[in-house]
mmCIF file of C-alpha atoms and ligand atoms in Angstrom:
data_model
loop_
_atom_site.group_PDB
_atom_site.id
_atom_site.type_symbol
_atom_site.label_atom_id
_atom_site.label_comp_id
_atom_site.label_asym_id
_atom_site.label_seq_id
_atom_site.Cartn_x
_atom_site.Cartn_y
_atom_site.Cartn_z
ATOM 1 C CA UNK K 1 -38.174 106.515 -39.526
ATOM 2 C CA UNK K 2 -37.010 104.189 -42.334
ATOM 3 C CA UNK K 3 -39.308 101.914 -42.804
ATOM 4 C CA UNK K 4 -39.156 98.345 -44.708
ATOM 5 C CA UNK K 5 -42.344 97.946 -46.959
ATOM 6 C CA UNK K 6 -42.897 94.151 -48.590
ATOM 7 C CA UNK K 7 -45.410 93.600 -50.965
ATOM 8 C CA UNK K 8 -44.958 97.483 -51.459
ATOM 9 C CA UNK K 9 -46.026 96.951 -55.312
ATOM 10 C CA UNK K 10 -49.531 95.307 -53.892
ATOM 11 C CA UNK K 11 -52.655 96.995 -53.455
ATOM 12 C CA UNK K 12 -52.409 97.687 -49.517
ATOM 13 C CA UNK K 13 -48.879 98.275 -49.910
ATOM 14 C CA UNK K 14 -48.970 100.728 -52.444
ATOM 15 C CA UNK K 15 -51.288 102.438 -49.719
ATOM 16 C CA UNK K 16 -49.817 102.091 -46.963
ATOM 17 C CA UNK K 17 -46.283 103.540 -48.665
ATOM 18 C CA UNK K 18 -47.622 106.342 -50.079
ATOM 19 C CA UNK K 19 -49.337 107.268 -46.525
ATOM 20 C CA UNK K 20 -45.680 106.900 -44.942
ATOM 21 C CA UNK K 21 -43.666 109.113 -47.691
ATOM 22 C CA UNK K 22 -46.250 111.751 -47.458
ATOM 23 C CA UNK K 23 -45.869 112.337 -43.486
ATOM 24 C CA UNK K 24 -42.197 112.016 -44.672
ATOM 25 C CA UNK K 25 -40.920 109.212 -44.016
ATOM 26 C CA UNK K 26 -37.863 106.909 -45.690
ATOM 27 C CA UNK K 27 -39.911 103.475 -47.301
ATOM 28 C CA UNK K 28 -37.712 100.725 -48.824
ATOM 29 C CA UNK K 29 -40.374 98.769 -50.700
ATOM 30 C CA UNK K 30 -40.061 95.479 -51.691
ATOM 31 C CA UNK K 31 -41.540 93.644 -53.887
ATOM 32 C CA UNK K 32 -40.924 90.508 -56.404
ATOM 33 C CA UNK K 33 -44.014 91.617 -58.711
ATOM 34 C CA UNK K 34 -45.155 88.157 -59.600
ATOM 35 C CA UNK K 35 -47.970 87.409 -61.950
ATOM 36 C CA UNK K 36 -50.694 86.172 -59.511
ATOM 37 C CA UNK K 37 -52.793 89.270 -60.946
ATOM 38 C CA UNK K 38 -52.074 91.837 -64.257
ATOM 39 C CA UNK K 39 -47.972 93.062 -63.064
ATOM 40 C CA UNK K 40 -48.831 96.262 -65.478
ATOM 41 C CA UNK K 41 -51.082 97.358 -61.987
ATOM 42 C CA UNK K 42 -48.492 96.294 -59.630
ATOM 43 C CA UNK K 43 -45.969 98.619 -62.208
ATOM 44 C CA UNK K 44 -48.403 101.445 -62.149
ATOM 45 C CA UNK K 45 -48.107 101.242 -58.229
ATOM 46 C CA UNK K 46 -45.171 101.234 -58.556
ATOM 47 C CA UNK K 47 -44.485 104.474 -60.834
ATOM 48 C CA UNK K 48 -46.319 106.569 -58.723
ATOM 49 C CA UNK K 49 -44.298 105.754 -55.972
ATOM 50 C CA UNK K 50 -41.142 106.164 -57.592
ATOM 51 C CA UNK K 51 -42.042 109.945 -58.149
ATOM 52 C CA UNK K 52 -41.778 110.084 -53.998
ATOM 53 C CA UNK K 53 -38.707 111.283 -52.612
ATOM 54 C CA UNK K 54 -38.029 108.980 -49.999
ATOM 55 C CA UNK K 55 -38.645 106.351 -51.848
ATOM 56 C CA UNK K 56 -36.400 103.244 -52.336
ATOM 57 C CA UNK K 57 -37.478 99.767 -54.091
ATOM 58 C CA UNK K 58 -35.774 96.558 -54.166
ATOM 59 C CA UNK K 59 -36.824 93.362 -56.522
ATOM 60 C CA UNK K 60 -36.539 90.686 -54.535
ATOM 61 C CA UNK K 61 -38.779 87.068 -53.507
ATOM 62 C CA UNK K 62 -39.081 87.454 -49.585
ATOM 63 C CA UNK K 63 -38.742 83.668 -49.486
ATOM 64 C CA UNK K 64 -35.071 84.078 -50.863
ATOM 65 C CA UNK K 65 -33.022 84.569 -47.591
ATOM 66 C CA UNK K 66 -29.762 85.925 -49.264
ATOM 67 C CA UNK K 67 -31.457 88.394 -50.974
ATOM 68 C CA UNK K 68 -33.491 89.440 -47.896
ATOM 69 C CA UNK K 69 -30.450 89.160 -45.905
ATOM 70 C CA UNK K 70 -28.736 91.689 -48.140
ATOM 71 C CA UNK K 71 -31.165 94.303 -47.456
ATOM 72 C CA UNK K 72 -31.143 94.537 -44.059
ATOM 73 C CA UNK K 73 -27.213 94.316 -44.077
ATOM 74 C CA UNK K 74 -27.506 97.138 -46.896
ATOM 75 C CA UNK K 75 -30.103 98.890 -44.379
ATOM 76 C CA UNK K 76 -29.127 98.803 -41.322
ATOM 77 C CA UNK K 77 -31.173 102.578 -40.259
ATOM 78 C CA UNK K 78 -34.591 99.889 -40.455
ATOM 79 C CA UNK K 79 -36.515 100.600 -37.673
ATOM 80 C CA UNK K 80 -39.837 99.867 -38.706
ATOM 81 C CA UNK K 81 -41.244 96.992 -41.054
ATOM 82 C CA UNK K 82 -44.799 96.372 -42.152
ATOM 83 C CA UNK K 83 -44.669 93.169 -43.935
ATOM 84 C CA UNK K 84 -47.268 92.371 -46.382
ATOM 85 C CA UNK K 85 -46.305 90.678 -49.349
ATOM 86 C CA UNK K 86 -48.023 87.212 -49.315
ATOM 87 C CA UNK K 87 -49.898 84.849 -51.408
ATOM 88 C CA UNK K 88 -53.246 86.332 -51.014
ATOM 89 C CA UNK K 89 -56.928 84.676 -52.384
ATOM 90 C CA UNK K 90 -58.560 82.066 -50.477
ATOM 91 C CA UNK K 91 -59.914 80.561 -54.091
ATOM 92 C CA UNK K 92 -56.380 80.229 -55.088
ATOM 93 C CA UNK K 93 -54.681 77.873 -52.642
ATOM 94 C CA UNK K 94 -56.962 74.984 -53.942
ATOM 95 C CA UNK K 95 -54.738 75.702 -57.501
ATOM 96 C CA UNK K 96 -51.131 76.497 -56.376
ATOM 97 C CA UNK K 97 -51.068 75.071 -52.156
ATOM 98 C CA UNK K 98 -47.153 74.991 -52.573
ATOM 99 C CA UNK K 99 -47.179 79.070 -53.265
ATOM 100 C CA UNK K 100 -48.483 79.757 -49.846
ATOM 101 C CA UNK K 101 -46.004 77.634 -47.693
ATOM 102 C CA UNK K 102 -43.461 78.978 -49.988
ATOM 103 C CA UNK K 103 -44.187 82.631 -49.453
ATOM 104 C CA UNK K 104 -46.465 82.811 -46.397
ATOM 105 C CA UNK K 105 -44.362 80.616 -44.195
ATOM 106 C CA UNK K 106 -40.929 80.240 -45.882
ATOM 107 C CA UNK K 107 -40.986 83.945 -46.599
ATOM 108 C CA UNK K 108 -42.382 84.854 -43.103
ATOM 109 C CA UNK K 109 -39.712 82.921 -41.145
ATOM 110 C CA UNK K 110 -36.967 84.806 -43.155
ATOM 111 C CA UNK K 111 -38.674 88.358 -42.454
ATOM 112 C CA UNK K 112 -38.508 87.459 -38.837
ATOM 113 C CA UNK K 113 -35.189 86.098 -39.375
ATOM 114 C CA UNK K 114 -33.927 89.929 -41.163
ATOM 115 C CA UNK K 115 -36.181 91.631 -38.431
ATOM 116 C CA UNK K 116 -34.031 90.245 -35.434
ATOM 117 C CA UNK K 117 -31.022 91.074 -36.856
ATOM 118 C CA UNK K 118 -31.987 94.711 -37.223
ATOM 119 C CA UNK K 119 -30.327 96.675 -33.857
ATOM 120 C CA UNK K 120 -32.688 99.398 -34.430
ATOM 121 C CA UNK K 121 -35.803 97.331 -34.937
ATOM 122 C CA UNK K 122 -38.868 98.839 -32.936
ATOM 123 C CA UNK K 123 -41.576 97.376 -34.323
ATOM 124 C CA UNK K 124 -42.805 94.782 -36.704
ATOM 125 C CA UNK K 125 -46.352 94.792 -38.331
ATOM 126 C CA UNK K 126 -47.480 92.306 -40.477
ATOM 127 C CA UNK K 127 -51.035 91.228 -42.605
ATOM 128 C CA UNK K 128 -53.024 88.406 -41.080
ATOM 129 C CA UNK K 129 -56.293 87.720 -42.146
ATOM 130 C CA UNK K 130 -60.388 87.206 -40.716
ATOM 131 C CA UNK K 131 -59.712 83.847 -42.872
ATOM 132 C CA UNK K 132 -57.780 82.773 -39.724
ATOM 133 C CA UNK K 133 -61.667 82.693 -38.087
ATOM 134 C CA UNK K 134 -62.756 79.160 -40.089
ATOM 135 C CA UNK K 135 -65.928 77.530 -39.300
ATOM 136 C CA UNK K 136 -66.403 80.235 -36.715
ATOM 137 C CA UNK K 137 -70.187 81.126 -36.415
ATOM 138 C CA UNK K 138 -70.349 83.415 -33.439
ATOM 139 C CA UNK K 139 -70.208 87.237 -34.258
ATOM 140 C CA UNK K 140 -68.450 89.455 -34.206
ATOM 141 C CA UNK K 141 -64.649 87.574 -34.610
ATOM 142 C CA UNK K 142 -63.331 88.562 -31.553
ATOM 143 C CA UNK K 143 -59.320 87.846 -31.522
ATOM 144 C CA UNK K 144 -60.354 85.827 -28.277
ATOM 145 C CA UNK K 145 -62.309 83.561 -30.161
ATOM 146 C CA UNK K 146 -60.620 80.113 -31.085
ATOM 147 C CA UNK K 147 -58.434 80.208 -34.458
ATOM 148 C CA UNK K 148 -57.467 76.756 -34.745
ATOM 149 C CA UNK K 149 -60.629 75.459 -37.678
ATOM 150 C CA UNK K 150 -59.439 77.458 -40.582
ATOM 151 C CA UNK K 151 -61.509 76.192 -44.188
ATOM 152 C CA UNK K 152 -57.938 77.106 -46.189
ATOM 153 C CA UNK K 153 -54.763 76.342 -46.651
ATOM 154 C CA UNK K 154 -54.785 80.660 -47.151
ATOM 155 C CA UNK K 155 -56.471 80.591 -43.529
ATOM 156 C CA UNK K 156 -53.656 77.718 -41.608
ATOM 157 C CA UNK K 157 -50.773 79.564 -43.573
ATOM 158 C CA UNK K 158 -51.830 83.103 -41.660
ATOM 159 C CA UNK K 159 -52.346 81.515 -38.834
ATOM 160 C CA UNK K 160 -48.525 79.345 -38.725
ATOM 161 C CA UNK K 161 -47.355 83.175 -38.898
ATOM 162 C CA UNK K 162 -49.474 84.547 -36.229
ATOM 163 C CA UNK K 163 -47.850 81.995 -34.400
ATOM 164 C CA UNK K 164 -44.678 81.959 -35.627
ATOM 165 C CA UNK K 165 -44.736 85.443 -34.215
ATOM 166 C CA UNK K 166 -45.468 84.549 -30.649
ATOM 167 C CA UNK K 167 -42.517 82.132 -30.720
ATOM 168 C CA UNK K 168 -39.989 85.165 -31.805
ATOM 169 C CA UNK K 169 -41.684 87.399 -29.467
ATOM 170 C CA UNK K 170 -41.055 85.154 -27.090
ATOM 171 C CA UNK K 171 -37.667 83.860 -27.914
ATOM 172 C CA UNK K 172 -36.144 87.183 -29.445
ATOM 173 C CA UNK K 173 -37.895 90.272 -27.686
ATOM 174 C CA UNK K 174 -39.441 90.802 -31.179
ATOM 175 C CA UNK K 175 -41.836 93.341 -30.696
ATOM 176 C CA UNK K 176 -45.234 92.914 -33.347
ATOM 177 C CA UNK K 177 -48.177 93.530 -34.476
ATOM 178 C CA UNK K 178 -50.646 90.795 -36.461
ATOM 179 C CA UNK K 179 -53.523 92.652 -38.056
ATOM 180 C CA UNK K 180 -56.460 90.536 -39.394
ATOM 181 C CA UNK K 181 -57.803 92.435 -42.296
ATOM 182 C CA UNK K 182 -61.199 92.043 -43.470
ATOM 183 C CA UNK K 183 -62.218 92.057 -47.174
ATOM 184 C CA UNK K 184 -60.556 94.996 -48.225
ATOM 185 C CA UNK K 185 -61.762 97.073 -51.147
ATOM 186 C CA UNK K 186 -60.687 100.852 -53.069
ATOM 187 C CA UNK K 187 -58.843 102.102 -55.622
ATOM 188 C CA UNK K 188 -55.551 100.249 -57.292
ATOM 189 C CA UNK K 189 -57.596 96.991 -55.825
ATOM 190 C CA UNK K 190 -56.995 93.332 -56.507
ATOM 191 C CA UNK K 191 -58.105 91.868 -59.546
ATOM 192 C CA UNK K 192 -59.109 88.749 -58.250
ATOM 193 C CA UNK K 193 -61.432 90.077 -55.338
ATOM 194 C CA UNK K 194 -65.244 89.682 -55.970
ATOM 195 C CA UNK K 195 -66.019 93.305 -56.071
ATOM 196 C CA UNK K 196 -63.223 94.250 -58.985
ATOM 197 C CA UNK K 197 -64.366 90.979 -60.751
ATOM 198 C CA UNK K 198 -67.850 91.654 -60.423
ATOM 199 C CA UNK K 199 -67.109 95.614 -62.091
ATOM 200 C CA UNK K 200 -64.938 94.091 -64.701
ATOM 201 C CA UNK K 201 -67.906 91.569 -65.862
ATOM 202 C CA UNK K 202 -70.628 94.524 -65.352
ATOM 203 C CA UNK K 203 -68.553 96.710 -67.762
ATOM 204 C CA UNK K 204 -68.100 93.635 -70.147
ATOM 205 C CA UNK K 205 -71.626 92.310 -70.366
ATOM 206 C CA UNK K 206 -70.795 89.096 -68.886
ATOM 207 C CA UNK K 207 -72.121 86.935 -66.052
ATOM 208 C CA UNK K 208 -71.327 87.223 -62.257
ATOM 209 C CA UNK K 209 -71.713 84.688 -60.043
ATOM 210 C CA UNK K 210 -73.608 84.969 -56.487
ATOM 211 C CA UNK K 211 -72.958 82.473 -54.000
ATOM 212 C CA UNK K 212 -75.995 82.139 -51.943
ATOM 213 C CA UNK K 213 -78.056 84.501 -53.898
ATOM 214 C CA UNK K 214 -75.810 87.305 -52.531
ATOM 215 C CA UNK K 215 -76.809 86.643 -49.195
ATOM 216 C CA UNK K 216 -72.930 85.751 -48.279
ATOM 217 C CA UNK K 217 -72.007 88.498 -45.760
ATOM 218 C CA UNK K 218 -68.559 90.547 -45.862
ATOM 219 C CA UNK K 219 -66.900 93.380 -43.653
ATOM 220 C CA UNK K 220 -65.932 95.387 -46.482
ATOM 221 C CA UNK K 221 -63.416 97.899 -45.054
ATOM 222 C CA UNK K 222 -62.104 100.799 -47.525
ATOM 223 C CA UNK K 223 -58.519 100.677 -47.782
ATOM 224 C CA UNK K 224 -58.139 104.147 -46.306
ATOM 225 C CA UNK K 225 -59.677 103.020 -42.947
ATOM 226 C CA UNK K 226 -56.742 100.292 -43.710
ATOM 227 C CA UNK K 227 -53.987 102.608 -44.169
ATOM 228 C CA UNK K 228 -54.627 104.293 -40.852
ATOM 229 C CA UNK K 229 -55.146 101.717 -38.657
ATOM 230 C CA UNK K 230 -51.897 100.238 -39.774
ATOM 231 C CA UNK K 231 -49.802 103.107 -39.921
ATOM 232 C CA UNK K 232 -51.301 103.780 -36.476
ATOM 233 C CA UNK K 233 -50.889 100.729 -35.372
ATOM 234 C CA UNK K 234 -46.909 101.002 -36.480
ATOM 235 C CA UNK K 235 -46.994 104.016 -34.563
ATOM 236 C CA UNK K 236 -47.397 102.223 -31.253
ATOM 237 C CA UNK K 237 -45.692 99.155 -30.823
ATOM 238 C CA UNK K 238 -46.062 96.587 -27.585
ATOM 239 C CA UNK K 239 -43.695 97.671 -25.803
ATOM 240 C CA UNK K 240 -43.384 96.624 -22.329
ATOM 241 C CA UNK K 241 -45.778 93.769 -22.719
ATOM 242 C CA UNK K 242 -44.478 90.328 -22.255
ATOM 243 C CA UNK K 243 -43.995 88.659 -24.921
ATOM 244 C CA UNK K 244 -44.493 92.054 -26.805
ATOM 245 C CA UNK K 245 -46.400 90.348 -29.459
ATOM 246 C CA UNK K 246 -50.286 91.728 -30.394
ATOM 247 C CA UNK K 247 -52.803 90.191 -32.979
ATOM 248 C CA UNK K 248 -55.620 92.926 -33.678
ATOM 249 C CA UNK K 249 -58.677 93.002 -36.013
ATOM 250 C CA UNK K 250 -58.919 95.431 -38.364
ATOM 251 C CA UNK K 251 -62.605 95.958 -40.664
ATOM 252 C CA UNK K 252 -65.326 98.171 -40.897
ATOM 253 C CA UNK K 253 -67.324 96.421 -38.488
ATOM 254 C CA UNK K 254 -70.521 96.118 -40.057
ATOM 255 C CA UNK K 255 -71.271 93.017 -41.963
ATOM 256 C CA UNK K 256 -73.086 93.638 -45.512
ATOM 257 C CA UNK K 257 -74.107 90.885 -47.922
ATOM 258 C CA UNK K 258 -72.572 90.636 -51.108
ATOM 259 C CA UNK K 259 -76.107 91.950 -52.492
ATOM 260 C CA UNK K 260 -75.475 94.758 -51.027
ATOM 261 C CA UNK K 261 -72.043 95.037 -52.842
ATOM 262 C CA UNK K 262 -73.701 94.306 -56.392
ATOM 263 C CA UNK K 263 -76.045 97.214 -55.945
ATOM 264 C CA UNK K 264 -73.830 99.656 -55.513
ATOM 265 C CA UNK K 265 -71.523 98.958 -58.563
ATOM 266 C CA UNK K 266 -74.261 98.502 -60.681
ATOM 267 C CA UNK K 267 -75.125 102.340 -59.606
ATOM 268 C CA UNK K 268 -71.425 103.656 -59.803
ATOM 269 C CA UNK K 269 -71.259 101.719 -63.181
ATOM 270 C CA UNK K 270 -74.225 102.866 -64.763
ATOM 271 C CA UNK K 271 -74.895 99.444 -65.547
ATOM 272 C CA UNK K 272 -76.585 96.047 -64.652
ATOM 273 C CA UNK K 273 -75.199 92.993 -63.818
ATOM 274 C CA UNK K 274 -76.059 89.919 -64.930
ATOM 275 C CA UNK K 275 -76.103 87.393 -62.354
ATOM 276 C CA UNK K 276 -76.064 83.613 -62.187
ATOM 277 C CA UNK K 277 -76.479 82.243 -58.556
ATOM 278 C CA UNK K 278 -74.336 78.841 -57.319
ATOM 279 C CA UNK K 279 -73.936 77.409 -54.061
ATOM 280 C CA UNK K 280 -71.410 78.573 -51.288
ATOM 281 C CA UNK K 281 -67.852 76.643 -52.567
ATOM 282 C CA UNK K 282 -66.234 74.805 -48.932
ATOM 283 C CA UNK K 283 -63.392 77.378 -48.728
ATOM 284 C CA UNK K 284 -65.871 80.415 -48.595
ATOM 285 C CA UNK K 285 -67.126 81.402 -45.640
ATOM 286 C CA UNK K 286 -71.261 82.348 -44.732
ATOM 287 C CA UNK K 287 -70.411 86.148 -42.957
ATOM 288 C CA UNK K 288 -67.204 88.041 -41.597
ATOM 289 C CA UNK K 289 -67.863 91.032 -39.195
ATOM 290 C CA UNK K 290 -64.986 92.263 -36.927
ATOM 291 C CA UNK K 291 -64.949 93.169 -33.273
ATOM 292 C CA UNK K 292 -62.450 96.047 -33.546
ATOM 293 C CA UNK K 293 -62.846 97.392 -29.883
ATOM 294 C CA UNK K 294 -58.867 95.870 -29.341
ATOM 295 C CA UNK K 295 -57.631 98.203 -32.378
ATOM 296 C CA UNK K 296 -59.370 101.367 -31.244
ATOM 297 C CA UNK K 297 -58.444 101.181 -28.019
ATOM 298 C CA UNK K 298 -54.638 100.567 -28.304
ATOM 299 C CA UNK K 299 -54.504 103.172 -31.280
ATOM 300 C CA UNK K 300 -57.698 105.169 -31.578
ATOM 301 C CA UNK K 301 -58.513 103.271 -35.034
ATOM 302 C CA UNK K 302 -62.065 104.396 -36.063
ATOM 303 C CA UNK K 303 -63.440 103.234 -39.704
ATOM 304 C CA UNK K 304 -64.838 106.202 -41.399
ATOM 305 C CA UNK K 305 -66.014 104.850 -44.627
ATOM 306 C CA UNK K 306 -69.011 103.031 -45.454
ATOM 307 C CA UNK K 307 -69.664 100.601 -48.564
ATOM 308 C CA UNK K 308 -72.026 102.968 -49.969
ATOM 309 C CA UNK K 309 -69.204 106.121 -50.101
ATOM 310 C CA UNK K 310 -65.904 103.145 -50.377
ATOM 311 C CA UNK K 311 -67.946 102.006 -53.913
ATOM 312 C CA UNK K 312 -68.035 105.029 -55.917
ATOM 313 C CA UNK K 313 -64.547 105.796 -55.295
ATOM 314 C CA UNK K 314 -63.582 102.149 -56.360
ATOM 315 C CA UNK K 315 -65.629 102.174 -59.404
ATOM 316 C CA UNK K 316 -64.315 106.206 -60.517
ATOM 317 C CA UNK K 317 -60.571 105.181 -60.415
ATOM 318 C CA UNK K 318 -61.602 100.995 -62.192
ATOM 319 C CA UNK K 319 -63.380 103.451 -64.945
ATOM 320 C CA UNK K 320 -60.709 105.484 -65.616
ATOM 321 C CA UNK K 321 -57.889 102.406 -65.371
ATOM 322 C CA UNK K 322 -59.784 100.431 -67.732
ATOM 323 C CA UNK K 323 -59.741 103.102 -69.824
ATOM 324 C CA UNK K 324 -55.827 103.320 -69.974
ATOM 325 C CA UNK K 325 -54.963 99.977 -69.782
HETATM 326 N N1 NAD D 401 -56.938 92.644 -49.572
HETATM 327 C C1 NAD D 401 -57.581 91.979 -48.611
HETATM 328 O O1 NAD D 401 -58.808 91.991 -48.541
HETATM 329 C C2 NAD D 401 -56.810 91.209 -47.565
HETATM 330 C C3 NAD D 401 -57.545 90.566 -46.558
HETATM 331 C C4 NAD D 401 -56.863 89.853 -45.586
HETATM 332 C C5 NAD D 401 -55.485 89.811 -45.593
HETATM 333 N N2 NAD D 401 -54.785 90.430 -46.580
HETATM 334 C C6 NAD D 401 -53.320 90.356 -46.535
HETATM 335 O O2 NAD D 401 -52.804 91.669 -46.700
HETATM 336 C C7 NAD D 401 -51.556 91.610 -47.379
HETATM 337 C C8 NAD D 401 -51.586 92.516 -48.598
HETATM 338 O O3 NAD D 401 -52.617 92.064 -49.458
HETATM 339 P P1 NAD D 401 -53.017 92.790 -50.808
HETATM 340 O O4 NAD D 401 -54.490 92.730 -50.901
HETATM 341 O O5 NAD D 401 -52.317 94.092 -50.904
HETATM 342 O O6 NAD D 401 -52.428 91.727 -51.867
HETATM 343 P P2 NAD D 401 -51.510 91.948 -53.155
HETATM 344 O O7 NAD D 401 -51.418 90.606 -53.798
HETATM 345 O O8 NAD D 401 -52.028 93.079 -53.965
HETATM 346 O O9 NAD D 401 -50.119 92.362 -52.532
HETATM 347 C C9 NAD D 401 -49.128 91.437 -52.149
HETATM 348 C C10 NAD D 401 -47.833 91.833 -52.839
HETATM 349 O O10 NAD D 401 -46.820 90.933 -52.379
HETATM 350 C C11 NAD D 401 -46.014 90.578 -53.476
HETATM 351 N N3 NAD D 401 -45.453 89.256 -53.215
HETATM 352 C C12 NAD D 401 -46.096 88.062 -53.226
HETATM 353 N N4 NAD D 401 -45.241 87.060 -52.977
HETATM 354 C C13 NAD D 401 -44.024 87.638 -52.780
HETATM 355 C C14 NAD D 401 -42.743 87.120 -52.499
HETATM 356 N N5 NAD D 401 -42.536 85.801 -52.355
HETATM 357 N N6 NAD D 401 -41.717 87.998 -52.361
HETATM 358 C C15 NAD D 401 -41.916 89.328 -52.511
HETATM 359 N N7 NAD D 401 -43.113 89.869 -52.810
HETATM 360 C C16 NAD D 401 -44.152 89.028 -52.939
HETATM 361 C C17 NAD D 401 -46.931 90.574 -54.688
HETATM 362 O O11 NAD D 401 -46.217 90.781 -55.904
HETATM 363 C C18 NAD D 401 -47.886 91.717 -54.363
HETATM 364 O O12 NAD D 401 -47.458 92.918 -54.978
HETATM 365 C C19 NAD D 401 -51.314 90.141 -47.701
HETATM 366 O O13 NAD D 401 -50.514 89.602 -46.682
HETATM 367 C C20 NAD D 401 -52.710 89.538 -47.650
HETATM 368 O O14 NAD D 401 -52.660 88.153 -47.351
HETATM 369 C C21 NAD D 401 -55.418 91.144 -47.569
#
C-alpha cells in the first residue's frame, strides 16, 4: 500500500505512520509543521520517522490546493489516505476561529478534492472528534445520537467535514471512514492537552487548574488503542455500502474524571500538584464516554489500555523529553 499521511508530524500521526512503515508499508507524510504547539516535538517526530525506509515527507499547508494537487499528481500509486492534520484544541478556536475554517474545512474540501482524483483510491480515513457530541447528556455517545448542538467552533468545523464526506460519498463513490476520537493521551503527546499541561506544571511547581473540582469526566484512550483501531479501520473500507461513507467512535469506553487523571501523574511524577479549582468554561464539556460497539464490530477494535497503565508510559517518555529539550 502507499499510503498518504497528513498531519504525519502530529502526535497521532507520528503514530499512526510509524505503525504503517513497520508492517511495511510506503507513508508519504505530510505535514506544514506550524507553531500551534513547540515545532522542535513535531521535528523530533519527524526524525524518527525519517530513519524509516519507506518513508517519504512533503512540507506543505493542506489548505493550499496547488500544492496538494501536486502530490497526488506526483503520487499517483495512493491508495490509501488517513487524513489528520487539523486545527486541533477546543480552548483555541475562541483565539484564532479563522484557523479552523481555514484548515478544517478549506483544507478538508481540498483532501477530498486530491482523494477523487486518485484512480487507485480505496479508502479514505479521516479524524473527527467526540466534540461533534455538544450539549449531549445521554451516555454513552452513540454515533446515532443527534450531532447538530456542538459548544465549538472546533466541534461545527468536524462536523461540516463529517458531512462534507457524506456529500462526496454520495456524489463521487468516495469510499470513508470518520473516526471520532476521544481525549487521546501517550507518549510524543500534545502540549496543549490537560494531562501534558498538568505534568509540565507538576514538574515546575506551578498551579493547575481543575474545572469542577476534577469532577469533569473524560474517555481517555491511549494512543496505541488509537493506532489500531485506525489502521484497522483503514484496513477495511465500506465497500459495497451505499453511499460507502462510515462515521465510527473510537475511545476507551470508560469515562474517568479528571481527578482521576491528576492522581496518577502525581504518582508517575513523584510529585504533587498544586491545584486551584475554577468553574467549567462554556466550550468544555461535563463527561465524554464512547459507545464503541460500531468500531469493534466492523474491525474487531478492542481498547487494551487503561488510564492507570496509559499514565506511566506518558509520564516515562515527558521525563525523559524534558530532559533533552
Ligand atoms: N488528540 C486528541 O485527543 C484528538 C481528539 C479528537 C480529535 N482529534 C483529531 O485528530 C487529528 C490529529 O490530532 P493530534 O492530536 O495528532 O493533533 P496535532 O496537532 O498533534 O497534529 C495535527 C498535525 O497537523 C498539522 N497541520 C495543522 N494544520 C495543517 C495544515 N493546514 N496543513 C498541513 N498540516 C497541518 C500540524 O502541524 C500537526 O502536526 C486532528 O484532526 C484532531 O482534530 C484529536
Amino acid at each position: 500500500m502507499t499510503i498518504l499521511v497528513t498531519g504525519a508530524a502530529g502526535f497521532i500521526g507520528y503514530h499512526v505512520a510509524e505503525s504503517l512503515l513497520a508492517r511495511g508499508e510506503t507513508v508519504i507524510g505530510l505535514d506544514n509543521l506550524n507553531a500551534y504547539y513547540d515545532v522542535r516535538l513535531k521535528e523530533a517526530r519527524l526524525d524518527r520517522l525519517r530513519t524509516r525506509p519507506g518513508f517519504r515527507f512533503v512540507h506543505a499547508d493542506i489548505a493550499e490546493r496547488e500544492a496538494v494537487g501536486a502530490v497526488v499528481e506526483r503520487h499517483p500509486d495512493i491508495d490509501r489516505i488517513v487524513h489528520l492534520a487539523a486545527q486541533a484544541g477546543v480552548r483555541h478556536s475562541l483565539i484564532d476561529p479563522y484557523a479552523y475554517v481555514q484548515t478544517n474545512v478549506m483544507g478538508q474540501l481540498v483532501i477530498l478534492e486530491a482523494a477523487r482524483r486518485l484512480k487507485n483510491l480505496r479508502h479514505l480515513v479521516y479524524a473527527s472528534t467526540s466534540s461533534v457530541y455538544g450539549a449531549n447528556t445521554e451516555l454513552p455517545f452513540r454515533e446515532t445520537d443527534r450531532v447538530d448542538r456542538p459548544v465549538s467552533l472546533y466541534a461545527a468545523t468536524k462536523r461540516a467535514d463529517e458531512l462534507m464526506g457524506h456529500a462526496y460519498a454520495h456524489l463521487f463513490g468516495l469510499p470513508q471512514t470518520g473516526l471520532r476520537f476521544f481525549t487521546v493521551y501517550g507518549p510524543w503527546g500534545r502540549p496543549d492537552m490537560a494531562y501534558y499541561m498538568f505534568a509540565r506544571a507538576i514538574m515546575a511547581g506551578e498551579p493547575i487548574t481543575l474545572y469542577d473540582g476534577g469532577r469533569l469526566k473524560r474517555d481517555f484512550t491511549y494512543v496505541d488503542d488509537i493506532v489500531a483501531g485506525v489502521v484497522g479501520a483503514l484496513d477495511h473500507p465500506p465497500e459495497g455500502e451505499t453511499p460507502p461513507n462510515r462515521i465510527l467512535n473510537i475511545g476507551n469506553h470508560r469515562g474517568e474524571e479528571v481527578s482521576t487523571l491528576v492522581a496518577l501523574l502525581e504518582k508517575s511524577l513523584g510529585r504533587r500538584a498544586v491545584v486551584r479549582v475554577a468553574p467549567r468554561p462554556s466550550v468544555d464539556v461535563e463527561e465524554t464516554f464512547a459507545a464503541v460497539d460500531a468500531i469493534a464490530g466492523l474491525t474487531g477494535f478492542a481498547p487494551r489500555t487503561a488510564l492507570s497503565e496509559g499514565i506511566p508510559r506518558f509520564a516515562s517518555w515527558f521525563l525523559g523529553w524534558n530532559g533533552e529539550a
